[in-house]
Amino acid sequence: MSGLLWTFIQQFSIQLIGFGVTVILARILLPEEFGLIAMLTVFISMGNTLLDSGLASSLIRSSDLTQKDYSTVFFFNLGGSILIYWIVYFVAPIIASFYNHEVLTLILRIYAIGFIINAFYSVQNARLTKEMNFKIQMTIQIPSVLIGGILGVFLALNGFGVWSLVWMNLFQSFLSTILHWIYSGWRPSLIFNKVSFKKHFNFGYKMTLIGLMDLLYKNIYTLIIGKYYSVVQLGFYSRAESLSQLPISNISAVINKVTYPVFASIVDDNDRLKSVYKMLMQQVLFWNAPILIFLAMIGEPLFTFLFTEKWIAAVPYFQILCLSGIMYPLHSYNLNILKVKGRPDLLLKLETIKKSICIIGILCIIPFGIYGLLYFQLFFNFLSYYINSIYSGKLIGYPISEQIADITPTFVTSLIIGILCYMVDTMFLKTFSLFNITRIVINGLFFFILYLGSSTLLKLTPILDFKQLILKR
């Protein structure tokens, strides 16, 4: 619970600051400028995934680590980051040609410097996570995001355009590196041990392949939209996804970050592991589902209020993406069971199957336009949860039928209340021509009072667990 608390504070604070910065930048910059950065997201993310090679995950799950383990991983990451940067440097013109935007060549070459910067603190961050020292991580991340955001807004106001986003991200990485070296209390030694490297790499390379496949899945929509549709549509999609990911990424990051070391500590006790897994799964859905359904319901006034009318075309994208994200934290975090059970081979097999289905489906959907892609994304997220839960459930004696029975009451309750509130908003609040912020506040109060009240009356398991864990009653 302490880990969850500090991680939630960290994530919420970072996302709140980042969200505020994004709102300001969205009012200054054009959708096309966000679209250009979105085109490069997949390549930057791929570089960061290759850079880590899953060795950080191996450090977190391993016991009896020594200085040679940490130092070996540190120098491998540093050398790998330089190699990856030069690869990206030389392929940048090809990527720019793929999108038919030559300006992307220089943008990518500068943006990719972040690979080398990030390599200097990846091991320190892994140590803090292994120790569940999320308080220090919070102390590091919040000022990095805040100061970097201030720089980004300053540059945008002074006409730097898309470059304000590039320099903002690079400065955030640089400041985070400096603070990790100050607060983590660890320094590398001039050691590279082949035995340690082999041990961590044998686990890590499978995690890297899994990470790359997951990354390609997450960004394949961006690739397709950027290639086959306009940069403006990609800008709208990018903004809609970014806002819909605000609650999803917060909840997913908190749960994943804390559950991995927690699951690892009780990996040999299946009964306890199932109990913790079940409780967390129900809690995640209990808070994630209503938040996303509510956001989808107020999409129109929310976008108008935050980003002005120039972003209104992104609202339908946003509503579909919100519904799509309901199950994402669940099928994301339940894969931690496979990791701590030492089954990266099974995890790799699952990801291969899912991503193959995804790619085939997307290729078939392209002729149906961007809405075809969005509805396929909605369908595939529910399918992914089903597939992941079958295998993770088998390892701890928690079959998929039992899991679905445990989450159905929460899902149905939040969906019914969402539909009811949407009807009230459409038939009454919208017709009164209220201010956008007024509609949002009234809808929010009505929705969450009704949701929490109904959950209490129905005595849903998540609300009872929440009272017992947090309120102690």
Short mmCIF file of C-alpha atoms in Angstrom, two decimals:
data_model
loop_
_atom_site.label_atom_id
_atom_site.label_comp_id
_atom_site.label_asym_id
_atom_site.label_seq_id
_atom_site.Cartn_x
_atom_site.Cartn_y
_atom_site.Cartn_z
CA MET A 1 0.00 0.00 0.00
CA SER A 2 2.90 2.35 0.71
CA GLY A 3 4.35 1.59 -2.71
CA LEU A 4 1.00 2.21 -4.37
CA LEU A 5 0.58 5.50 -2.50
CA TRP A 6 3.96 6.97 -3.43
CA THR A 7 3.77 5.70 -6.99
CA PHE A 8 0.29 7.11 -7.42
CA ILE A 9 1.39 10.50 -6.06
CA GLN A 10 4.36 10.42 -8.43
CA GLN A 11 2.30 9.44 -11.47
CA PHE A 12 -0.57 11.78 -10.70
CA SER A 13 1.74 14.73 -10.12
CA ILE A 14 3.76 14.07 -13.27
CA GLN A 15 0.66 13.56 -15.38
CA LEU A 16 -1.03 16.63 -13.91
CA ILE A 17 1.98 18.79 -14.69
CA GLY A 18 2.38 17.22 -18.12
CA PHE A 19 -1.31 17.65 -18.82
CA GLY A 20 -1.19 21.33 -17.88
CA VAL A 21 1.83 21.86 -20.13
CA THR A 22 0.10 20.00 -22.98
CA VAL A 23 -3.03 22.13 -22.69
CA ILE A 24 -0.95 25.30 -22.94
CA LEU A 25 1.10 23.95 -25.85
CA ALA A 26 -2.04 22.75 -27.68
CA ARG A 27 -3.40 26.29 -27.52
CA ILE A 28 -0.15 27.71 -28.94
CA LEU A 29 0.93 25.08 -31.47
CA LEU A 30 -0.95 23.62 -34.42
CA PRO A 31 -2.29 20.04 -34.75
CA GLU A 32 0.21 19.50 -37.58
CA GLU A 33 3.15 20.16 -35.23
CA PHE A 34 1.90 17.56 -32.76
CA GLY A 35 1.38 15.24 -35.72
CA LEU A 36 5.06 15.51 -36.73
CA ILE A 37 6.21 14.42 -33.26
CA ALA A 38 3.62 11.63 -33.22
CA MET A 39 5.16 10.25 -36.43
CA LEU A 40 8.45 9.73 -34.61
CA THR A 41 7.05 8.31 -31.38
CA VAL A 42 7.29 4.68 -32.45
CA PHE A 43 10.95 5.02 -33.50
CA ILE A 44 11.96 6.81 -30.31
CA SER A 45 10.13 4.23 -28.21
CA MET A 46 11.73 1.36 -30.14
CA GLY A 47 15.16 2.83 -29.50
CA ASN A 48 14.48 3.10 -25.77
CA THR A 49 13.21 -0.50 -25.67
CA LEU A 50 16.28 -1.82 -27.47
CA LEU A 51 18.46 0.27 -25.20
CA ASP A 52 17.19 -1.43 -22.07
CA SER A 53 17.15 -4.94 -23.62
CA GLY A 54 15.00 -6.11 -20.71
CA LEU A 55 18.05 -6.13 -18.44
CA ALA A 56 16.42 -3.70 -16.00
CA SER A 57 13.51 -6.14 -15.55
CA SER A 58 16.04 -8.89 -14.89
CA LEU A 59 17.73 -6.77 -12.21
CA ILE A 60 14.39 -6.13 -10.49
CA ARG A 61 13.38 -9.80 -10.38
CA SER A 62 16.82 -11.20 -9.44
CA SER A 63 18.09 -11.75 -5.91
CA ASP A 64 21.63 -11.60 -4.48
CA LEU A 65 22.78 -8.91 -6.88
CA THR A 66 26.27 -7.45 -6.58
CA GLN A 67 28.04 -4.37 -7.87
CA LYS A 68 29.26 -6.34 -10.89
CA ASP A 69 25.65 -7.07 -11.94
CA TYR A 70 24.62 -3.43 -11.83
CA SER A 71 27.83 -2.15 -13.44
CA THR A 72 27.69 -4.73 -16.23
CA VAL A 73 24.14 -3.71 -17.16
CA PHE A 74 25.04 -0.02 -16.91
CA PHE A 75 27.93 -0.23 -19.40
CA PHE A 76 26.01 -2.48 -21.76
CA ASN A 77 23.15 0.05 -21.82
CA LEU A 78 25.54 2.94 -22.37
CA GLY A 79 27.35 1.24 -25.25
CA GLY A 80 24.07 0.10 -26.75
CA SER A 81 22.63 3.62 -26.60
CA ILE A 82 25.49 5.02 -28.67
CA LEU A 83 25.11 2.26 -31.25
CA ILE A 84 21.34 2.73 -31.46
CA TYR A 85 21.73 6.50 -31.82
CA TRP A 86 24.02 6.13 -34.84
CA ILE A 87 21.66 3.63 -36.44
CA VAL A 88 18.77 6.08 -36.03
CA TYR A 89 20.98 8.94 -37.29
CA PHE A 90 21.63 7.15 -40.58
CA VAL A 91 18.08 5.83 -41.13
CA ALA A 92 16.44 9.19 -40.31
CA PRO A 93 16.22 10.23 -44.02
CA ILE A 94 14.48 6.93 -44.83
CA ILE A 95 11.91 7.52 -42.08
CA ALA A 96 11.35 11.07 -43.31
CA SER A 97 10.85 9.76 -46.85
CA PHE A 98 8.36 7.15 -45.58
CA TYR A 99 6.16 9.96 -44.24
CA ASN A 100 6.99 12.40 -47.06
CA HIS A 101 8.13 15.06 -44.56
CA GLU A 102 11.82 15.89 -45.02
CA VAL A 103 11.89 18.06 -41.89
CA LEU A 104 11.66 14.85 -39.85
CA THR A 105 15.28 13.97 -40.65
CA LEU A 106 16.80 16.71 -38.49
CA ILE A 107 14.06 16.43 -35.85
CA LEU A 108 14.72 12.70 -35.36
CA ARG A 109 18.49 13.11 -35.28
CA ILE A 110 18.23 15.65 -32.48
CA TYR A 111 15.39 13.91 -30.61
CA ALA A 112 17.30 10.58 -30.56
CA ILE A 113 20.09 12.08 -28.44
CA GLY A 114 17.75 11.18 -25.59
CA PHE A 115 18.81 7.52 -26.00
CA ILE A 116 22.28 8.30 -24.72
CA ILE A 117 21.02 10.58 -21.96
CA ASN A 118 18.54 7.96 -20.69
CA ALA A 119 21.22 5.25 -20.59
CA PHE A 120 22.98 7.14 -17.80
CA TYR A 121 20.16 6.59 -15.30
CA SER A 122 18.37 3.36 -16.29
CA VAL A 123 20.21 1.21 -13.73
CA GLN A 124 19.75 3.74 -10.94
CA ASN A 125 16.03 3.78 -11.69
CA ALA A 126 15.89 -0.04 -11.68
CA ARG A 127 17.59 -0.13 -8.27
CA LEU A 128 15.07 2.30 -6.82
CA THR A 129 12.20 0.23 -8.22
CA LYS A 130 13.67 -3.01 -6.85
CA GLU A 131 13.95 -1.38 -3.42
CA MET A 132 10.40 -0.01 -3.86
CA ASN A 133 11.82 3.41 -3.08
CA PHE A 134 9.12 5.26 -4.99
CA LYS A 135 9.38 8.33 -2.79
CA ILE A 136 12.81 9.19 -4.20
CA GLN A 137 11.59 8.48 -7.73
CA MET A 138 8.82 10.98 -7.14
CA THR A 139 11.37 13.53 -5.88
CA ILE A 140 13.32 13.07 -9.10
CA GLN A 141 10.56 12.98 -11.70
CA ILE A 142 8.36 15.88 -10.60
CA PRO A 143 10.98 18.68 -10.94
CA SER A 144 12.23 17.15 -14.21
CA VAL A 145 8.78 17.27 -15.80
CA LEU A 146 7.92 20.68 -14.31
CA ILE A 147 11.09 22.49 -15.35
CA GLY A 148 11.14 20.80 -18.76
CA GLY A 149 7.51 21.80 -19.30
CA ILE A 150 8.25 25.41 -18.44
CA LEU A 151 11.05 25.39 -21.01
CA GLY A 152 8.73 23.89 -23.64
CA VAL A 153 6.08 26.58 -23.10
CA PHE A 154 8.72 29.33 -23.18
CA LEU A 155 10.07 28.06 -26.51
CA ALA A 156 6.58 27.68 -27.99
CA LEU A 157 5.69 31.25 -27.05
CA ASN A 158 8.86 32.42 -28.77
CA GLY A 159 8.06 30.77 -32.08
CA PHE A 160 10.07 27.54 -31.92
CA GLY A 161 7.08 25.50 -33.09
CA VAL A 162 7.67 21.74 -33.22
CA TRP A 163 11.18 22.23 -31.81
CA SER A 164 9.72 23.35 -28.50
CA LEU A 165 8.43 19.76 -28.05
CA VAL A 166 11.83 18.27 -28.98
CA TRP A 167 13.91 20.41 -26.63
CA MET A 168 11.37 20.01 -23.83
CA ASN A 169 11.72 16.20 -23.90
CA LEU A 170 15.50 16.28 -24.15
CA PHE A 171 15.82 18.66 -21.22
CA GLN A 172 13.49 16.52 -19.10
CA SER A 173 15.71 13.48 -19.75
CA PHE A 174 18.87 15.45 -18.96
CA LEU A 175 17.52 16.80 -15.68
CA SER A 176 16.19 13.37 -14.68
CA THR A 177 19.67 11.90 -15.24
CA ILE A 178 21.32 14.54 -13.05
CA LEU A 179 18.82 13.99 -10.22
CA HIS A 180 19.12 10.19 -10.38
CA TRP A 181 22.88 10.49 -9.91
CA ILE A 182 22.38 12.84 -6.98
CA TYR A 183 19.65 10.92 -5.12
CA SER A 184 20.03 7.24 -6.03
CA GLY A 185 23.21 6.69 -4.01
CA TRP A 186 24.73 4.33 -6.59
CA ARG A 187 27.71 4.75 -8.91
CA PRO A 188 28.99 2.23 -11.48
CA SER A 189 32.37 0.55 -11.15
CA LEU A 190 34.63 -0.17 -14.12
CA ILE A 191 33.38 -3.76 -14.35
CA PHE A 192 31.87 -5.79 -17.16
CA ASN A 193 31.30 -9.39 -16.10
CA LYS A 194 30.46 -11.87 -18.86
CA VAL A 195 28.72 -14.30 -16.49
CA SER A 196 26.47 -11.54 -15.11
CA PHE A 197 25.75 -10.26 -18.59
CA LYS A 198 24.77 -13.71 -19.86
CA LYS A 199 22.47 -14.30 -16.87
CA HIS A 200 20.58 -11.04 -17.30
CA PHE A 201 20.64 -11.07 -21.10
CA ASN A 202 19.11 -14.55 -21.31
CA PHE A 203 16.07 -13.22 -19.49
CA GLY A 204 16.23 -9.73 -20.94
CA TYR A 205 16.35 -10.40 -24.67
CA LYS A 206 12.98 -12.18 -24.53
CA MET A 207 11.53 -9.24 -22.63
CA THR A 208 12.97 -6.94 -25.30
CA LEU A 209 11.27 -8.83 -28.11
CA ILE A 210 8.03 -8.75 -26.13
CA GLY A 211 8.46 -5.02 -25.51
CA LEU A 212 9.12 -4.33 -29.16
CA MET A 213 6.02 -6.21 -30.26
CA ASP A 214 3.92 -4.42 -27.67
CA LEU A 215 5.42 -1.12 -28.77
CA LEU A 216 4.68 -1.77 -32.42
CA TYR A 217 1.11 -2.63 -31.50
CA LYS A 218 0.66 0.54 -29.47
CA ASN A 219 2.09 2.69 -32.25
CA ILE A 220 0.98 0.87 -35.36
CA TYR A 221 -2.11 3.05 -35.52
CA THR A 222 0.11 6.13 -35.51
CA LEU A 223 2.23 4.63 -38.29
CA ILE A 224 -0.80 3.77 -40.43
CA ILE A 225 -2.53 7.12 -39.92
CA GLY A 226 0.70 9.02 -40.58
CA LYS A 227 1.36 7.04 -43.76
CA TYR A 228 -2.11 6.72 -45.31
CA TYR A 229 -3.95 9.73 -43.92
CA SER A 230 -3.09 13.39 -43.33
CA VAL A 231 -0.74 14.86 -40.72
CA VAL A 232 -3.72 16.87 -39.41
CA GLN A 233 -5.68 13.66 -38.74
CA LEU A 234 -2.63 12.26 -37.00
CA GLY A 235 -2.44 15.40 -34.89
CA PHE A 236 -6.09 14.96 -33.86
CA TYR A 237 -5.53 11.27 -33.14
CA SER A 238 -2.39 12.03 -31.14
CA ARG A 239 -4.18 14.59 -28.98
CA ALA A 240 -7.18 12.29 -28.45
CA GLU A 241 -4.95 9.37 -27.50
CA SER A 242 -2.83 11.51 -25.20
CA LEU A 243 -5.87 12.74 -23.25
CA SER A 244 -7.52 9.32 -23.10
CA GLN A 245 -4.23 7.84 -21.87
CA LEU A 246 -4.10 10.24 -18.91
CA PRO A 247 -6.05 7.96 -16.54
CA ILE A 248 -4.96 4.77 -18.31
CA SER A 249 -1.24 5.50 -18.10
CA ASN A 250 -1.52 6.67 -14.50
CA ILE A 251 -3.29 3.53 -13.34
CA SER A 252 -1.22 1.18 -15.52
CA ALA A 253 2.10 2.70 -14.48
CA VAL A 254 1.24 2.60 -10.78
CA ILE A 255 -0.06 -0.96 -10.88
CA ASN A 256 2.74 -2.34 -13.07
CA LYS A 257 5.49 -0.61 -11.17
CA VAL A 258 4.33 -1.86 -7.78
CA THR A 259 2.91 -5.28 -8.66
CA TYR A 260 6.05 -6.56 -10.37
CA PRO A 261 8.28 -6.44 -7.25
CA VAL A 262 5.32 -7.42 -5.03
CA PHE A 263 4.44 -10.45 -7.17
CA ALA A 264 8.12 -11.37 -7.26
CA SER A 265 8.24 -11.42 -3.46
CA ILE A 266 5.32 -13.90 -3.15
CA VAL A 267 5.89 -15.87 -6.37
CA ASP A 268 6.08 -19.23 -4.54
CA ASP A 269 2.74 -18.80 -2.72
CA ASN A 270 0.05 -19.28 -5.38
CA ASP A 271 -2.87 -18.80 -3.00
CA ARG A 272 -1.55 -15.47 -1.83
CA LEU A 273 -0.57 -14.48 -5.36
CA LYS A 274 -4.09 -15.21 -6.61
CA SER A 275 -5.63 -13.23 -3.74
CA VAL A 276 -3.49 -10.15 -4.42
CA TYR A 277 -3.98 -10.46 -8.17
CA LYS A 278 -7.76 -10.72 -7.82
CA MET A 279 -8.02 -7.74 -5.47
CA LEU A 280 -5.87 -5.53 -7.68
CA MET A 281 -7.72 -6.53 -10.84
CA GLN A 282 -11.06 -5.57 -9.31
CA GLN A 283 -9.71 -2.31 -7.91
CA VAL A 284 -8.18 -1.33 -11.26
CA LEU A 285 -11.43 -1.84 -13.15
CA PHE A 286 -13.51 -0.23 -10.39
CA TRP A 287 -11.70 3.09 -10.82
CA ASN A 288 -10.57 2.89 -14.44
CA ALA A 289 -13.90 1.99 -16.09
CA PRO A 290 -16.05 4.83 -14.69
CA ILE A 291 -13.36 7.46 -15.26
CA LEU A 292 -12.98 6.53 -18.93
CA ILE A 293 -16.72 6.18 -19.52
CA PHE A 294 -17.26 9.59 -17.93
CA LEU A 295 -14.53 11.16 -20.08
CA ALA A 296 -16.08 9.69 -23.23
CA MET A 297 -19.44 11.11 -22.17
CA ILE A 298 -18.11 14.68 -21.77
CA GLY A 299 -15.74 14.61 -24.76
CA GLU A 300 -17.27 17.57 -26.58
CA PRO A 301 -17.31 20.16 -23.75
CA LEU A 302 -13.97 18.86 -22.47
CA PHE A 303 -12.08 19.39 -25.74
CA THR A 304 -13.69 22.76 -26.36
CA PHE A 305 -12.84 23.95 -22.86
CA LEU A 306 -9.25 22.67 -22.82
CA PHE A 307 -8.00 23.00 -26.39
CA THR A 308 -10.48 25.41 -28.10
CA GLU A 309 -12.67 24.71 -31.12
CA LYS A 310 -9.73 23.96 -33.43
CA TRP A 311 -9.44 20.50 -31.80
CA ILE A 312 -13.16 19.58 -31.90
CA ALA A 313 -12.64 17.07 -34.74
CA ALA A 314 -10.66 14.91 -32.29
CA VAL A 315 -13.70 14.29 -30.03
CA PRO A 316 -15.05 11.13 -31.78
CA TYR A 317 -11.52 9.67 -31.78
CA PHE A 318 -11.26 10.43 -28.08
CA GLN A 319 -14.57 8.78 -27.19
CA ILE A 320 -13.69 5.51 -28.94
CA LEU A 321 -10.19 5.48 -27.43
CA CYS A 322 -11.62 5.97 -23.93
CA LEU A 323 -13.81 2.88 -24.30
CA SER A 324 -10.87 1.02 -25.81
CA GLY A 325 -8.71 1.79 -22.78
CA ILE A 326 -11.03 0.30 -20.17
CA MET A 327 -9.41 -3.15 -20.27
CA TYR A 328 -5.87 -2.08 -21.10
CA PRO A 329 -4.50 -1.80 -17.53
CA LEU A 330 -5.87 -5.27 -16.78
CA HIS A 331 -4.39 -7.13 -19.71
CA SER A 332 -1.19 -5.16 -19.27
CA TYR A 333 -0.56 -5.81 -15.58
CA ASN A 334 -1.67 -9.45 -15.53
CA LEU A 335 1.33 -10.30 -17.71
CA ASN A 336 3.46 -9.59 -14.64
CA ILE A 337 2.38 -13.04 -13.46
CA LEU A 338 4.18 -14.62 -16.39
CA LYS A 339 7.27 -12.48 -15.75
CA VAL A 340 7.66 -13.32 -12.07
CA LYS A 341 6.94 -16.99 -12.76
CA GLY A 342 9.99 -16.95 -15.03
CA ARG A 343 8.03 -17.64 -18.21
CA PRO A 344 9.25 -15.06 -20.73
CA ASP A 345 9.04 -17.84 -23.33
CA LEU A 346 5.28 -18.12 -22.82
CA LEU A 347 4.98 -14.34 -22.71
CA LEU A 348 6.83 -14.08 -26.04
CA LYS A 349 4.54 -16.72 -27.57
CA LEU A 350 1.44 -14.85 -26.41
CA GLU A 351 2.66 -11.52 -27.72
CA THR A 352 3.56 -13.08 -31.07
CA ILE A 353 0.06 -14.54 -31.45
CA LYS A 354 -1.70 -11.33 -30.41
CA LYS A 355 0.38 -9.00 -32.50
CA SER A 356 0.04 -11.23 -35.56
CA ILE A 357 -3.74 -11.05 -35.19
CA CYS A 358 -3.47 -7.30 -34.73
CA ILE A 359 -1.36 -6.67 -37.83
CA ILE A 360 -3.55 -8.86 -40.05
CA GLY A 361 -6.67 -7.13 -38.73
CA ILE A 362 -5.28 -3.64 -39.28
CA LEU A 363 -4.21 -4.43 -42.85
CA CYS A 364 -7.75 -5.60 -43.57
CA ILE A 365 -9.26 -2.49 -41.92
CA ILE A 366 -7.17 0.20 -43.69
CA PRO A 367 -9.68 0.65 -46.56
CA PHE A 368 -12.40 1.50 -44.01
CA GLY A 369 -10.63 4.66 -42.89
CA ILE A 370 -9.55 5.94 -39.51
CA TYR A 371 -12.81 4.98 -37.78
CA GLY A 372 -12.32 1.39 -38.89
CA LEU A 373 -8.92 1.46 -37.17
CA LEU A 374 -10.37 2.93 -34.00
CA TYR A 375 -13.17 0.37 -33.68
CA PHE A 376 -10.70 -2.44 -34.36
CA GLN A 377 -8.51 -1.08 -31.55
CA LEU A 378 -11.54 -1.22 -29.24
CA PHE A 379 -12.24 -4.84 -30.17
CA PHE A 380 -8.61 -5.92 -29.91
CA ASN A 381 -8.09 -4.57 -26.38
CA PHE A 382 -10.93 -6.74 -25.08
CA LEU A 383 -9.57 -9.73 -27.02
CA SER A 384 -6.08 -9.16 -25.56
CA TYR A 385 -7.43 -9.24 -22.02
CA TYR A 386 -9.16 -12.55 -22.73
CA ILE A 387 -6.02 -14.14 -24.19
CA ASN A 388 -3.66 -12.86 -21.48
CA SER A 389 -5.93 -13.86 -18.63
CA ILE A 390 -6.27 -17.44 -19.83
CA TYR A 391 -2.55 -18.10 -19.46
CA SER A 392 -1.76 -15.98 -16.41
CA GLY A 393 -4.83 -17.45 -14.68
CA LYS A 394 -3.62 -21.02 -15.27
CA LEU A 395 -0.37 -20.34 -13.44
CA ILE A 396 -2.15 -19.26 -10.24
CA GLY A 397 -5.36 -21.30 -10.43
CA TYR A 398 -7.60 -18.39 -11.42
CA PRO A 399 -9.53 -19.42 -14.58
CA ILE A 400 -10.79 -16.85 -17.07
CA SER A 401 -14.44 -17.66 -16.32
CA GLU A 402 -13.90 -16.79 -12.66
CA GLN A 403 -12.06 -13.59 -13.57
CA ILE A 404 -14.87 -12.42 -15.88
CA ALA A 405 -17.45 -13.21 -13.18
CA ASP A 406 -15.46 -11.07 -10.72
CA ILE A 407 -15.27 -7.98 -12.95
CA THR A 408 -18.68 -8.10 -14.69
CA PRO A 409 -20.70 -6.38 -11.90
CA THR A 410 -18.36 -3.38 -11.88
CA PHE A 411 -18.23 -3.13 -15.67
CA VAL A 412 -22.01 -3.35 -16.12
CA THR A 413 -22.70 -0.86 -13.31
CA SER A 414 -20.35 1.80 -14.71
CA LEU A 415 -21.66 1.29 -18.26
CA ILE A 416 -25.34 1.63 -17.30
CA ILE A 417 -24.69 4.77 -15.26
CA GLY A 418 -22.61 6.21 -18.10
CA ILE A 419 -25.45 5.71 -20.58
CA LEU A 420 -27.96 7.24 -18.16
CA CYS A 421 -25.79 10.32 -17.54
CA TYR A 422 -25.13 10.75 -21.27
CA MET A 423 -28.89 10.83 -21.92
CA VAL A 424 -29.38 13.44 -19.18
CA ASP A 425 -26.56 15.58 -20.61
CA THR A 426 -27.87 15.34 -24.18
CA MET A 427 -31.54 15.95 -23.40
CA PHE A 428 -31.19 18.58 -20.69
CA LEU A 429 -27.79 20.14 -19.96
CA LYS A 430 -26.76 20.63 -23.59
CA THR A 431 -30.07 22.26 -24.52
CA PHE A 432 -29.63 24.91 -21.80
CA SER A 433 -26.46 26.23 -23.54
CA LEU A 434 -24.46 26.02 -20.32
CA PHE A 435 -20.77 26.89 -20.20
CA ASN A 436 -18.56 23.92 -20.99
CA ILE A 437 -17.00 23.86 -17.53
CA THR A 438 -20.49 23.95 -15.96
CA ARG A 439 -21.59 20.93 -17.98
CA ILE A 440 -18.44 19.05 -17.01
CA VAL A 441 -18.87 19.77 -13.27
CA ILE A 442 -22.58 18.93 -13.16
CA ASN A 443 -22.05 15.72 -15.15
CA GLY A 444 -19.13 14.75 -12.93
CA LEU A 445 -21.03 15.21 -9.69
CA PHE A 446 -24.09 13.38 -11.00
CA PHE A 447 -22.07 10.51 -12.48
CA PHE A 448 -19.75 9.74 -9.56
CA ILE A 449 -22.35 10.22 -6.82
CA LEU A 450 -24.60 7.81 -8.68
CA TYR A 451 -21.75 5.38 -9.36
CA LEU A 452 -20.35 5.27 -5.83
CA GLY A 453 -23.83 5.20 -4.34
CA SER A 454 -24.91 2.31 -6.56
CA SER A 455 -21.69 0.40 -5.84
CA THR A 456 -22.27 0.78 -2.10
CA LEU A 457 -25.90 -0.29 -2.29
CA LEU A 458 -25.04 -3.28 -4.46
CA LYS A 459 -22.13 -4.11 -2.11
CA LEU A 460 -19.69 -4.59 -4.96
CA THR A 461 -16.52 -6.36 -3.83
CA PRO A 462 -14.11 -3.56 -4.90
CA ILE A 463 -15.86 -0.92 -2.79
CA LEU A 464 -15.84 -3.24 0.23
CA ASP A 465 -12.13 -4.01 -0.27
CA PHE A 466 -11.39 -0.31 -0.66
CA LYS A 467 -13.10 0.54 2.61
CA GLN A 468 -11.24 -2.21 4.41
CA LEU A 469 -7.81 -1.33 2.99
CA ILE A 470 -7.97 2.45 3.00
CA LEU A 471 -10.71 3.47 5.43
CA LYS A 472 -10.07 0.53 7.78
CA ARG A 473 -13.73 -0.37 8.12
#
